Amino acid sequence: MTLFDSIVRDLRNLPEPKLVEVAHYLSRLHPRSHEQRRTALLATAGCMSGEDGEDFERAVKEEADRIDGDTW
């Protein structure tokens, strides 16, 4: 049995939620996926206007030190 066949056999025995995790992991491993994310990041970096950026920075500073106990 080849390594590929062994992996496929193991995948066939996984429940669907675990297969979704595997699919996400595999998509991150694919080199094209990295390049697509990098391209998207470069296309959108710095696109927030000055006023929007200042509002965002102010909101982060005001909320960053607060812990929301409802999220745990």
Coordinates of C-alpha atoms in Angstrom, one line a residue:
M1 CA 0.0 0.0 0.0
T2 CA 1.4 3.4 -0.9
L3 CA 1.5 6.4 1.4
F4 CA -1.2 8.0 -0.6
D5 CA -3.5 5.0 -0.4
S6 CA -2.9 4.8 3.4
I7 CA -3.9 8.5 3.8
V8 CA -7.0 8.0 1.7
R9 CA -8.0 5.0 3.8
D10 CA -7.5 7.0 7.0
L11 CA -9.6 9.9 5.5
R12 CA -12.5 7.5 4.7
N13 CA -12.8 6.7 8.4
L14 CA -12.9 10.3 9.6
P15 CA -16.2 11.9 10.6
E16 CA -17.3 14.8 8.4
P17 CA -16.3 17.6 10.8
K18 CA -12.7 16.2 10.8
L19 CA -12.8 16.1 7.0
V20 CA -13.6 19.8 7.0
E21 CA -10.6 20.4 9.2
V22 CA -8.4 18.4 6.9
A23 CA -9.7 20.3 3.9
H24 CA -8.9 23.7 5.5
Y25 CA -5.4 22.4 6.5
L26 CA -4.7 21.2 3.0
S27 CA -5.9 24.4 1.4
R28 CA -3.3 26.3 3.6
L29 CA -0.6 24.0 2.4
H30 CA -1.1 24.6 -1.2
P31 CA 1.4 27.2 -2.5
R32 CA -1.2 28.9 -4.7
S33 CA -3.3 29.5 -1.6
H34 CA -0.4 31.4 0.0
E35 CA 0.0 33.5 -3.1
Q36 CA -3.7 34.3 -3.3
R37 CA -3.7 35.5 0.3
R38 CA -0.6 37.5 -0.2
T39 CA -2.1 39.2 -3.3
A40 CA -5.3 40.0 -1.4
L41 CA -3.4 41.4 1.5
L42 CA -1.3 43.6 -0.8
A43 CA -4.4 44.8 -2.7
T44 CA -6.2 45.9 0.5
A45 CA -3.3 47.0 2.7
G46 CA -3.6 50.7 3.6
C47 CA -7.0 51.1 1.9
M48 CA -8.7 52.6 4.9
S49 CA -9.2 56.3 4.6
G50 CA -7.4 58.6 7.1
E51 CA -10.6 59.4 9.1
D52 CA -11.7 55.7 9.1
G53 CA -8.3 54.6 10.1
E54 CA -8.2 57.0 13.0
D55 CA -11.7 55.9 14.2
F56 CA -10.6 52.3 13.9
E57 CA -7.4 52.9 15.9
R58 CA -9.3 54.8 18.6
A59 CA -11.9 52.0 18.9
V60 CA -9.1 49.4 19.2
K61 CA -7.3 51.4 21.9
E62 CA -10.6 51.9 23.8
E63 CA -11.6 48.2 23.7
A64 CA -8.3 46.3 23.5
D65 CA -7.8 46.1 27.2
R66 CA -11.3 44.9 28.0
I67 CA -12.1 41.2 28.4
D68 CA -15.6 40.1 27.5
G69 CA -16.4 37.3 29.9
D70 CA -19.3 36.1 27.7
T71 CA -16.9 34.9 25.0
W72 CA -15.5 32.1 27.1

